[in-house]
Coordinates of C-alpha atoms in Angstrom, one line a residue:
M28 CA 0.0 0.0 0.0
S29 CA 1.4 3.4 -1.0
S30 CA 2.0 5.7 1.9
T31 CA 0.0 8.4 0.1
N32 CA -3.1 6.5 1.1
L33 CA -2.2 6.7 4.7
Q34 CA -3.9 9.3 6.9
P35 CA -2.9 10.5 10.4
E36 CA -5.1 9.1 13.1
A37 CA -7.3 11.5 15.1
G38 CA -6.1 13.1 18.3
I39 CA -2.8 12.7 19.9
A40 CA -2.2 9.4 18.1
G41 CA -1.9 11.2 14.8
M42 CA 1.5 12.5 15.9
F43 CA 2.8 8.9 15.7
I44 CA 0.4 6.8 13.6
S45 CA -1.1 6.9 10.2
T46 CA -3.5 4.3 8.8
S47 CA -5.6 3.4 5.7
K48 CA -8.8 1.4 5.3
D49 CA -10.5 -0.6 2.5
E50 CA -13.8 0.2 0.8
N51 CA -15.6 -1.4 3.7
G52 CA -13.9 0.7 6.4
V53 CA -11.7 -2.2 7.6
L54 CA -8.1 -1.3 8.6
N55 CA -5.6 -2.5 6.0
A56 CA -2.4 -0.6 6.6
I57 CA -0.6 1.2 9.5
E58 CA 2.6 3.2 9.6
F59 CA 4.4 4.5 12.7
H60 CA 6.5 7.7 12.7
N61 CA 8.2 10.0 15.2
D62 CA 8.9 6.9 17.2
D63 CA 12.7 6.9 17.4
R64 CA 12.6 8.4 20.9
F65 CA 8.9 7.9 21.7
N66 CA 8.2 7.7 25.4
F67 CA 4.5 7.1 26.3
A68 CA 4.7 8.9 29.7
Y69 CA 6.1 12.1 28.2
D70 CA 4.6 12.1 24.7
V71 CA 1.0 10.9 25.6
V72 CA 0.2 11.3 29.3
D73 CA 2.1 14.5 30.0
V74 CA 0.8 16.1 26.7
L75 CA -2.8 15.2 27.6
G76 CA -2.2 16.3 31.2
K77 CA -1.4 19.8 29.9
S78 CA -3.7 20.0 26.9
K79 CA -6.7 18.2 28.4
P80 CA -6.0 18.4 32.2
D81 CA -9.6 17.7 33.3
K82 CA -10.2 14.8 30.9
L83 CA -10.9 11.5 32.8
A84 CA -8.1 9.0 32.5
M85 CA -9.3 6.4 35.0
L86 CA -12.4 5.7 37.0
H87 CA -11.1 3.5 39.9
I88 CA -13.4 1.6 42.2
A89 CA -11.7 0.1 45.3
N90 CA -12.8 -3.2 46.8
D91 CA -14.8 -1.3 49.4
G92 CA -16.6 0.6 46.7
K93 CA -14.7 3.9 47.1
E94 CA -14.6 5.8 43.8
R95 CA -11.7 7.8 42.5
R96 CA -11.8 9.8 39.3
I97 CA -8.3 10.4 38.1
T98 CA -7.6 12.9 35.3
F99 CA -4.7 13.0 32.9
K100 CA -3.4 16.0 34.9
D101 CA -3.5 13.8 38.0
M102 CA -1.6 11.1 36.2
M103 CA 1.0 13.6 35.1
V104 CA 1.4 15.1 38.5
Y105 CA 1.5 11.9 40.5
S106 CA 3.8 10.1 38.1
N107 CA 6.2 13.1 38.4
K108 CA 6.1 12.9 42.2
A109 CA 6.7 9.1 42.0
A110 CA 9.6 9.6 39.6
N111 CA 11.2 12.1 42.0
Y112 CA 10.6 9.7 44.9
F113 CA 12.1 6.7 43.0
R114 CA 15.2 8.7 42.2
Y115 CA 15.5 9.7 45.9
L116 CA 15.5 5.9 46.7
G117 CA 18.4 5.4 44.2
I118 CA 16.4 3.9 41.4
K119 CA 17.9 4.9 38.1
R120 CA 17.8 4.3 34.3
G121 CA 18.1 0.7 33.5
D122 CA 17.2 -0.6 36.9
R123 CA 14.6 -3.3 37.0
V124 CA 11.6 -2.6 39.3
M125 CA 9.0 -5.2 40.1
L126 CA 5.4 -4.0 40.6
V127 CA 3.1 -6.3 42.6
L128 CA 0.1 -4.0 42.9
K129 CA -3.1 -6.0 42.0
R130 CA -5.4 -3.4 40.6
H131 CA -4.4 -0.5 42.9
Y132 CA -4.4 2.9 41.2
Q133 CA -0.9 3.5 42.4
F134 CA 0.3 1.0 39.7
W135 CA -0.4 3.6 37.0
F136 CA 1.5 6.4 38.9
A137 CA 4.5 4.0 39.4
I138 CA 4.7 2.5 35.9
L139 CA 4.6 6.0 34.3
A140 CA 7.2 7.2 36.7
L141 CA 9.5 4.3 35.8
H142 CA 9.0 5.1 32.1
K143 CA 10.1 8.7 32.8
I144 CA 13.2 7.7 34.6
G145 CA 14.1 4.9 32.1
A146 CA 13.9 2.2 34.7
I147 CA 12.4 -1.1 33.5
A148 CA 9.0 -2.0 34.9
I149 CA 8.2 -5.6 35.7
P150 CA 4.6 -6.3 36.6
A151 CA 3.9 -9.4 38.7
T152 CA 1.0 -11.1 40.3
N153 CA 0.2 -10.9 44.0
L154 CA -0.3 -14.7 43.9
L155 CA 3.5 -15.3 44.0
V156 CA 5.1 -16.9 47.1
K157 CA 8.6 -17.0 48.4
K158 CA 10.1 -19.4 45.9
D159 CA 8.4 -17.6 43.0
F160 CA 10.0 -14.3 44.1
E161 CA 13.3 -15.9 44.6
Y162 CA 13.3 -17.2 41.0
R163 CA 12.2 -13.9 39.6
F164 CA 14.6 -11.8 41.6
K165 CA 17.6 -13.8 40.4
A166 CA 16.4 -14.4 36.8
G167 CA 15.4 -10.8 36.3
Q168 CA 18.2 -9.2 38.4
I169 CA 15.6 -7.2 40.2
D170 CA 16.8 -3.9 41.8
A171 CA 13.6 -2.8 43.6
V172 CA 10.1 -4.0 44.5
L173 CA 6.9 -1.9 45.0
C174 CA 4.1 -4.1 46.3
T175 CA 0.7 -4.1 47.9
S176 CA 0.2 -4.2 51.6
D177 CA -2.7 -6.6 51.2
G178 CA -2.3 -10.2 52.2
K179 CA 1.1 -11.9 52.6
V180 CA 2.8 -10.3 49.5
A181 CA 5.2 -8.1 51.4
S182 CA 6.1 -10.9 53.9
E183 CA 6.8 -13.3 51.0
V184 CA 9.0 -10.6 49.3
E185 CA 10.8 -10.1 52.6
R186 CA 11.4 -13.8 53.0
A187 CA 12.7 -14.1 49.4
S188 CA 15.0 -11.1 49.9
K189 CA 16.9 -13.0 52.5
T190 CA 18.4 -15.2 49.8
Y191 CA 19.0 -12.3 47.3
D192 CA 21.0 -9.2 48.1
G193 CA 20.3 -7.2 45.0
L194 CA 17.3 -5.1 46.2
K195 CA 18.2 -1.5 46.8
A196 CA 14.6 -0.6 47.7
K197 CA 11.5 -2.3 49.1
I198 CA 8.5 -0.2 48.9
M199 CA 4.9 -0.8 50.1
V200 CA 1.6 0.8 49.1
G201 CA 0.0 1.2 52.4
P202 CA 1.3 1.1 56.0
S203 CA 4.5 -0.8 56.4
T204 CA 5.2 -2.8 59.6
L205 CA 8.3 -4.4 58.1
K206 CA 11.7 -3.0 59.0
G207 CA 13.6 -1.4 56.2
W208 CA 10.5 -0.8 54.0
S209 CA 9.4 2.5 52.5
N210 CA 5.8 3.7 52.5
F211 CA 4.8 4.9 49.0
N212 CA 1.5 6.5 50.0
R213 CA 3.1 8.5 52.8
D214 CA 6.4 9.4 51.2
I215 CA 5.2 10.5 47.8
R216 CA 3.5 13.5 49.3
F217 CA 6.8 15.2 50.0
F218 CA 8.1 15.2 46.5
S219 CA 7.7 17.8 43.8
P220 CA 4.9 17.5 41.2
E221 CA 7.5 18.7 38.6
F222 CA 9.9 16.2 37.1
K223 CA 12.8 17.5 35.0
K224 CA 12.9 15.6 31.8
P225 CA 16.4 14.2 31.2
A226 CA 18.4 15.4 28.3
D227 CA 18.9 11.9 27.0
V228 CA 15.2 10.9 27.1
P229 CA 14.7 7.1 27.3
G230 CA 12.5 5.9 24.5
G231 CA 12.2 4.2 21.1
D232 CA 14.1 0.9 21.1
D233 CA 15.3 1.2 24.7
P234 CA 14.0 -1.5 27.1
M235 CA 10.9 -0.3 28.9
L236 CA 9.0 -3.3 30.2
M237 CA 9.6 -7.0 31.0
F238 CA 7.0 -9.7 31.6
F239 CA 7.5 -13.1 33.2
T240 CA 5.5 -15.1 30.8
S241 CA 2.5 -17.1 31.9
G242 CA 3.1 -19.9 29.4
T243 CA 1.4 -23.3 29.7
T244 CA 4.8 -25.1 29.9
S245 CA 8.2 -24.6 31.5
Y246 CA 9.5 -22.0 34.0
P247 CA 8.5 -18.4 33.1
K248 CA 10.6 -16.7 30.5
I249 CA 11.2 -13.0 30.6
A250 CA 9.9 -11.2 27.6
A251 CA 11.5 -7.7 27.2
H252 CA 9.7 -4.9 25.3
S253 CA 10.9 -1.5 24.1
Y254 CA 9.1 1.9 24.4
K255 CA 7.6 1.2 21.0
Y256 CA 5.4 -1.5 22.6
A257 CA 3.0 1.2 23.8
L258 CA 2.4 2.3 20.2
G259 CA 2.0 -1.3 19.2
H260 CA -1.2 -1.4 21.2
Y261 CA -3.0 1.3 19.2
I262 CA -4.7 -1.3 17.0
T263 CA -5.5 -3.3 20.1
A264 CA -7.6 -0.5 21.5
K265 CA -8.9 1.4 18.5
Y266 CA -9.7 -1.3 16.0
W267 CA -10.3 -4.4 18.1
Q268 CA -11.7 -3.2 21.5
Q269 CA -13.1 -0.2 19.6
V270 CA -12.7 2.2 22.5
D271 CA -14.5 5.5 22.5
P272 CA -12.6 8.7 23.4
D273 CA -15.8 9.9 25.2
G274 CA -16.5 6.5 26.7
I275 CA -15.1 4.1 29.4
H276 CA -13.3 0.9 28.6
F277 CA -13.3 -2.0 31.1
T278 CA -10.7 -4.9 30.7
I279 CA -10.8 -7.5 33.4
S280 CA -7.2 -8.0 34.4
D281 CA -4.9 -7.9 37.3
T282 CA -1.9 -5.6 36.7
G283 CA 0.4 -8.6 37.2
W284 CA -0.1 -10.0 33.7
G285 CA 0.2 -8.6 30.2
K286 CA -3.5 -8.3 29.5
A287 CA -3.7 -5.3 31.8
L288 CA -1.4 -3.3 29.5
W289 CA -3.5 -4.5 26.5
G290 CA -6.6 -3.0 28.1
K291 CA -5.8 -0.6 30.9
L292 CA -3.2 1.8 29.7
Y293 CA -1.3 2.3 26.4
G294 CA -3.7 1.8 23.5
Q295 CA -6.7 3.3 25.4
W296 CA -4.9 6.5 26.3
L297 CA -3.5 6.8 22.8
C298 CA -7.2 6.9 21.9
E299 CA -7.8 9.4 24.7
A300 CA -10.4 7.0 26.3
A301 CA -10.9 6.5 30.0
V302 CA -10.2 3.2 31.6
F303 CA -12.3 1.5 34.3
T304 CA -10.6 -0.4 37.1
Y305 CA -12.4 -2.4 39.7
D306 CA -9.9 -3.5 42.4
F307 CA -11.8 -6.6 43.5
D308 CA -10.4 -9.4 45.6
E309 CA -12.7 -12.1 44.4
F310 CA -14.4 -12.4 41.1
Y311 CA -18.2 -12.4 41.1
A312 CA -19.8 -12.2 37.7
S313 CA -22.9 -10.4 39.0
Q314 CA -20.8 -7.6 40.4
I315 CA -19.0 -7.2 37.1
M316 CA -22.4 -6.8 35.4
Q317 CA -23.6 -4.4 38.0
M318 CA -20.5 -2.3 37.4
I319 CA -21.1 -2.2 33.7
E320 CA -24.7 -1.1 34.4
K321 CA -23.9 1.5 37.1
Y322 CA -20.9 3.2 35.4
K323 CA -22.2 3.0 31.8
I324 CA -19.2 1.1 30.5
T325 CA -19.0 1.4 26.7
T326 CA -16.5 -1.3 25.7
F327 CA -15.6 -4.4 27.6
C328 CA -12.8 -7.1 27.2
A329 CA -12.4 -10.3 29.3
P330 CA -10.9 -13.7 28.8
P331 CA -13.1 -16.6 27.6
T332 CA -13.3 -17.9 31.1
V333 CA -15.4 -14.9 32.1
Y334 CA -17.8 -15.3 29.2
R335 CA -18.2 -19.0 30.0
V336 CA -19.5 -17.9 33.4
L337 CA -21.7 -15.1 32.0
V338 CA -23.6 -17.3 29.6
H339 CA -24.9 -19.3 32.5
M340 CA -26.4 -16.2 34.2
N341 CA -29.6 -14.4 33.5
L342 CA -28.1 -11.4 31.7
A343 CA -31.5 -10.0 30.9
K344 CA -31.8 -8.6 34.4
F345 CA -28.9 -6.2 33.8
D346 CA -29.0 -3.1 31.8
L347 CA -26.1 -3.5 29.4
S348 CA -27.4 -0.9 26.9
S349 CA -24.3 1.3 27.3
L350 CA -22.1 -1.5 25.9
K351 CA -21.1 -1.0 22.2
T352 CA -18.4 -3.6 21.8
V353 CA -17.2 -6.7 23.7
A354 CA -13.9 -8.5 23.0
T355 CA -11.9 -11.5 24.2
A356 CA -8.4 -12.9 24.1
G357 CA -6.1 -15.0 26.2
E358 CA -7.2 -18.4 24.8
A359 CA -9.5 -19.5 22.1
L360 CA -13.2 -18.8 22.5
N361 CA -15.6 -21.7 21.9
P362 CA -18.2 -21.0 19.2
E363 CA -20.9 -22.2 21.6
I364 CA -20.1 -19.5 24.1
Y365 CA -20.1 -16.9 21.3
E366 CA -23.5 -18.0 20.1
K367 CA -25.0 -18.1 23.7
F368 CA -23.7 -14.7 24.5
Y369 CA -25.0 -13.2 21.2
K370 CA -28.4 -14.8 21.8
A371 CA -28.5 -13.3 25.4
T372 CA -27.2 -9.8 24.6
G373 CA -27.3 -9.2 20.8
M374 CA -23.5 -8.5 21.0
K375 CA -20.9 -10.3 18.9
I376 CA -17.7 -11.1 20.8
M377 CA -14.7 -9.8 18.9
E378 CA -12.1 -12.5 19.4
G379 CA -8.4 -11.7 19.2
F380 CA -5.0 -13.4 19.5
G381 CA -1.7 -12.4 20.8
Q382 CA 1.0 -13.3 23.3
T383 CA 3.1 -11.8 26.1
E384 CA 5.7 -11.4 23.4
T385 CA 3.4 -9.4 21.1
T386 CA 0.5 -7.0 20.9
L387 CA -2.8 -8.0 19.1
T388 CA -1.5 -10.2 16.2
I389 CA -4.8 -11.6 14.8
G390 CA -8.2 -10.2 15.4
N391 CA -11.8 -9.5 14.4
L392 CA -11.3 -5.8 13.8
Q393 CA -13.8 -2.9 13.4
G394 CA -15.9 -3.3 10.3
M395 CA -15.3 -7.1 10.1
E396 CA -18.1 -9.7 10.4
P397 CA -16.7 -12.2 12.9
K398 CA -16.9 -15.9 12.2
P399 CA -17.8 -17.7 15.5
G400 CA -14.8 -19.7 16.7
S401 CA -12.3 -17.8 14.5
M402 CA -9.5 -15.6 15.9
G403 CA -10.1 -13.2 12.9
K404 CA -7.5 -12.0 10.4
P405 CA -3.9 -10.9 10.8
S406 CA -3.4 -7.4 12.0
P407 CA -1.8 -5.2 9.3
Q408 CA 0.8 -4.3 11.9
Y409 CA 2.3 -7.8 11.4
T410 CA 3.1 -10.1 8.5
V411 CA 1.6 -13.3 9.7
E412 CA 2.0 -16.7 8.0
V413 CA 0.9 -20.3 8.8
M414 CA 4.0 -22.4 8.4
R415 CA 4.9 -26.1 8.1
A416 CA 7.7 -27.6 10.2
D417 CA 10.0 -27.5 7.2
G418 CA 9.6 -23.7 6.9
S419 CA 7.3 -23.7 3.9
I420 CA 3.9 -21.9 4.0
C421 CA 0.8 -24.0 4.5
D422 CA -2.0 -24.2 2.0
T423 CA -5.5 -23.0 2.7
G424 CA -7.1 -25.2 5.4
E425 CA -3.8 -26.8 6.4
T426 CA -2.7 -26.6 10.0
G427 CA 0.7 -25.1 10.8
E428 CA 2.4 -22.9 13.2
I429 CA 1.5 -19.2 13.4
V430 CA 4.7 -17.2 12.6
I431 CA 5.5 -13.4 12.3
S432 CA 8.0 -12.1 9.8
V433 CA 11.0 -10.2 11.2
K434 CA 12.8 -10.1 7.9
D435 CA 12.5 -6.3 7.8
G436 CA 13.3 -5.8 11.5
L437 CA 11.1 -6.0 14.6
P438 CA 7.6 -4.7 14.0
E439 CA 6.1 -2.3 16.6
G440 CA 4.8 -4.4 19.5
L441 CA 7.0 -7.5 19.1
F442 CA 9.3 -8.2 21.9
L443 CA 13.1 -7.6 21.9
G444 CA 13.8 -11.1 23.1
Y445 CA 14.0 -13.1 26.3
Y446 CA 16.1 -11.2 28.9
L447 CA 19.5 -12.8 29.5
D448 CA 18.5 -15.9 27.5
E449 CA 19.9 -15.8 24.0
K450 CA 19.4 -19.5 23.6
R451 CA 15.6 -19.3 24.2
T452 CA 15.3 -16.2 22.0
E453 CA 17.1 -18.0 19.1
S454 CA 14.8 -21.0 19.7
V455 CA 11.8 -18.9 18.6
C456 CA 13.4 -16.3 16.3
Y457 CA 15.1 -17.9 13.4
N458 CA 15.1 -17.9 9.6
G459 CA 13.4 -14.5 9.5
Y460 CA 10.4 -15.4 11.6
Y461 CA 9.2 -15.3 15.2
H462 CA 7.6 -18.7 15.9
T463 CA 4.7 -18.4 18.3
G464 CA 4.3 -22.0 19.2
D465 CA 0.6 -21.8 18.4
T466 CA -1.0 -23.7 15.6
A467 CA -3.9 -22.7 13.4
Y468 CA -5.2 -23.0 9.8
M469 CA -6.4 -20.2 7.5
D470 CA -9.6 -20.5 5.6
E471 CA -10.4 -19.3 2.1
D472 CA -11.5 -15.9 3.4
G473 CA -8.2 -15.3 5.3
F474 CA -9.7 -16.0 8.8
L475 CA -7.5 -18.0 11.2
W476 CA -8.8 -20.9 13.3
Y477 CA -7.0 -21.9 16.4
V478 CA -5.9 -25.6 16.8
G479 CA -3.7 -25.6 19.9
R480 CA -0.2 -25.2 21.1
V481 CA 2.4 -27.2 19.2
D482 CA 3.0 -29.4 22.2
D483 CA -0.8 -29.8 22.9
V484 CA -1.4 -31.7 19.6
I485 CA -2.5 -35.3 20.3
K486 CA -1.1 -38.1 18.1
S487 CA -3.5 -41.0 18.3
T488 CA -3.8 -44.0 15.9
G489 CA -1.7 -42.2 13.3
Y490 CA -3.8 -39.0 13.5
R491 CA -2.8 -35.6 14.7
V492 CA -5.7 -34.0 16.7
G493 CA -5.9 -30.5 18.0
P494 CA -7.7 -30.2 21.4
F495 CA -9.7 -27.1 20.7
E496 CA -12.0 -28.5 18.0
I497 CA -13.0 -31.3 20.4
E498 CA -13.4 -28.9 23.3
N499 CA -15.7 -26.8 21.1
E500 CA -18.0 -29.8 20.7
I501 CA -18.0 -30.7 24.4
M502 CA -18.9 -27.1 25.2
K503 CA -22.2 -27.5 23.3
L504 CA -23.4 -29.7 26.1
P505 CA -25.6 -27.5 28.4
Y506 CA -24.2 -28.9 31.6
V507 CA -20.5 -28.1 30.8
V508 CA -18.9 -25.0 32.1
E509 CA -15.3 -25.6 31.0
C510 CA -13.3 -28.5 29.6
A511 CA -9.8 -29.4 28.6
V512 CA -8.8 -32.1 26.1
T513 CA -5.4 -33.8 26.6
S514 CA -3.7 -37.1 25.9
V515 CA -3.2 -40.1 28.1
P516 CA -1.1 -43.2 27.5
D517 CA -2.7 -46.0 25.6
P518 CA -1.1 -49.4 24.9
M519 CA -2.9 -49.8 21.6
R520 CA -3.0 -46.2 20.2
G521 CA 0.1 -44.8 21.8
Q522 CA -2.1 -41.9 23.0
A523 CA -5.8 -41.7 23.7
I524 CA -7.9 -38.6 24.1
K525 CA -9.1 -37.5 27.5
A526 CA -11.7 -34.9 28.4
S527 CA -11.4 -33.2 31.8
V528 CA -14.8 -31.6 32.4
V529 CA -16.2 -28.9 34.8
L530 CA -19.9 -29.3 35.3
T531 CA -22.5 -26.7 36.0
E532 CA -23.6 -26.2 39.6
G533 CA -26.1 -28.9 40.5
T534 CA -25.2 -31.4 37.8
A535 CA -24.3 -34.7 39.3
A536 CA -21.1 -36.4 38.0
T537 CA -22.4 -39.9 37.4
D538 CA -21.5 -42.8 35.1
A539 CA -24.9 -42.3 33.4
L540 CA -23.8 -38.8 32.5
K541 CA -20.5 -40.1 31.1
K542 CA -22.5 -42.6 28.9
E543 CA -24.6 -39.7 27.7
M544 CA -21.5 -37.8 26.7
V545 CA -20.1 -40.8 24.9
R546 CA -23.3 -41.0 22.8
F547 CA -22.9 -37.3 22.1
F548 CA -19.3 -37.9 20.9
R549 CA -20.5 -40.7 18.6
A550 CA -23.0 -38.5 17.0
N551 CA -20.8 -35.4 16.6
L552 CA -17.1 -36.4 16.3
A553 CA -15.2 -38.6 13.9
S554 CA -14.1 -41.8 15.6
Y555 CA -10.4 -40.7 15.9
K556 CA -11.4 -37.5 17.7
R557 CA -13.6 -39.0 20.4
P558 CA -12.4 -38.9 24.0
K559 CA -11.9 -42.3 25.4
V560 CA -11.5 -41.1 29.0
I561 CA -13.8 -38.6 30.7
E562 CA -12.9 -37.1 34.1
F563 CA -15.2 -34.7 36.0
V564 CA -13.2 -32.1 38.0
K565 CA -14.2 -29.2 40.2
E566 CA -11.8 -26.9 38.3
L567 CA -9.1 -26.9 35.7
P568 CA -5.5 -25.9 36.4
K569 CA -4.8 -22.4 35.0
T570 CA -2.0 -19.9 34.8
V571 CA -2.2 -16.6 36.7
S572 CA -3.5 -15.1 33.5
G573 CA -6.4 -17.6 33.2
K574 CA -5.1 -19.9 30.5
I575 CA -5.9 -23.5 30.9
R576 CA -2.8 -25.5 31.7
R577 CA -3.4 -28.6 29.7
V578 CA 0.3 -29.5 30.2
E579 CA -0.3 -29.9 34.0
I580 CA -3.2 -32.4 33.4
K581 CA -1.0 -34.2 30.8
E582 CA 2.0 -34.4 33.1
K583 CA 0.0 -35.8 36.0
D584 CA -1.6 -38.4 33.8
W585 CA 1.6 -39.5 32.0
A586 CA 3.3 -39.8 35.4
Q587 CA 1.0 -42.7 36.0
E588 CA 1.7 -44.4 32.7
D589 CA 2.7 -47.7 34.4
D590 CA -0.8 -48.2 35.9
P591 CA -2.6 -50.3 33.3
H592 CA -6.0 -49.7 34.9
K593 CA -5.7 -46.0 35.4
Y594 CA -7.3 -45.1 32.0
A595 CA -10.0 -47.7 31.6
S596 CA -12.5 -46.5 29.0
T597 CA -16.1 -45.5 29.7
G598 CA -17.1 -48.9 28.4
E599 CA -18.9 -47.2 25.5
E600 CA -16.1 -47.6 22.9
S601 CA -17.0 -46.7 19.3
K602 CA -17.7 -49.8 17.3
D603 CA -16.4 -48.3 14.0
E604 CA -12.7 -47.7 15.1

């Protein structure tokens, strides 16, 4: 596409981003400029703080219901105070600072302050315990920690710090009773609301952010992102979540994982939209719906797990008329959930795909008619292919690995690599492509359909079977809330297919129900795709970001491979195998 067809985006984003659309209004090209030294905190937040000081940046609701309306001027002022405070504590450019702040509003002050200083922000979940912190401190060479005073987080950090001497500062949001800790809320008041911008401003390709990945296998890797990552989320917010500059966007996410920065900061504020943050301790779907109704949320994004709960509620009793667009990502969305939600609300869930290492890579974008069960089409920000193991490109309908071209350099939003781990970086970035480890196929219309992780694919009786298509069928059963399909050892087939199933409340887990499910499998699945083992479970193992950990189920089952009676079938084997 010729750059003459590109037009600057509206508002502050137009300084850095130009786009073009096809005859149907669907985004088909994007170009970034003035990004060599781009720094989100200075170039977006501070500019809006001065030009639109009273514009709402965040509506924050504490767990006790207290409301805080925080403007862009507030964000500018308090991030300046925090930057001065961090400098006073000895935090400098290049230092790595872990933020364990749940959904506290102080997270936004702190991360913007770190961007201004040039220190590297490392969000982390409050679910971590001593051994998790020990690993992260050493692997990430952490210099400072800012954490919540809620629960046992600070005491776990303190215990972990006994085996790691690299922390120059331990800071708590809230009153501190631990010796040697600083009090963020108290201390920040004494620092200037003006922060002198350094002559050598951090930005562009400099490291800004690191995530410990929430992958479904192995110990967490550390994905490092540059300051351009923030620009990379413009499509995420504008064309996928479709945020409104005069509206309020609500993404359900703890700040400890990447989805928070997909939906609670960069792209939304580039669009000048306010973000909604509810700092809850426990998830109750009815409370989420009440928040949408009360605060007139205009756009909403949540992982598929949330929608699986919502479709089992009476959504008609909530006034959701303010909602214009709903979206999902994190793992594949079952078509059955899409259809149920659409029937209940009249809204089509816009599915998207990306990773900790990327921004939105594939999605159902503004102006597109989504296909239930499809991730959508590749974002014009990336050159996406579906690739065979030998490096050749798959044909239409053929399953292969999702890869992103890096032949012309790293596109905006793609990670810099894994921190201090060149071997792991080279294992996913080679021959001109970043290899996602996820498999899919592309249909004749260019839509991508998720199959599973490369290591989730089941090899049974000579067939290769992706778990997601089987899970989609199981999710059609009205008494199933969630399920996971994995392999178990089988002396005849090598691997057999197992379904771990979470039932709706009040549904009895009986042998009769298993037999009913087997009859359903016979009627709806090819013989080689039918689960031979069904296990009813109270919950499925998940990562902190809500992804189902099939690998944990698989590892547990394969550890018992020597027990010949462990995986006896339901007694309803298909007769046509």
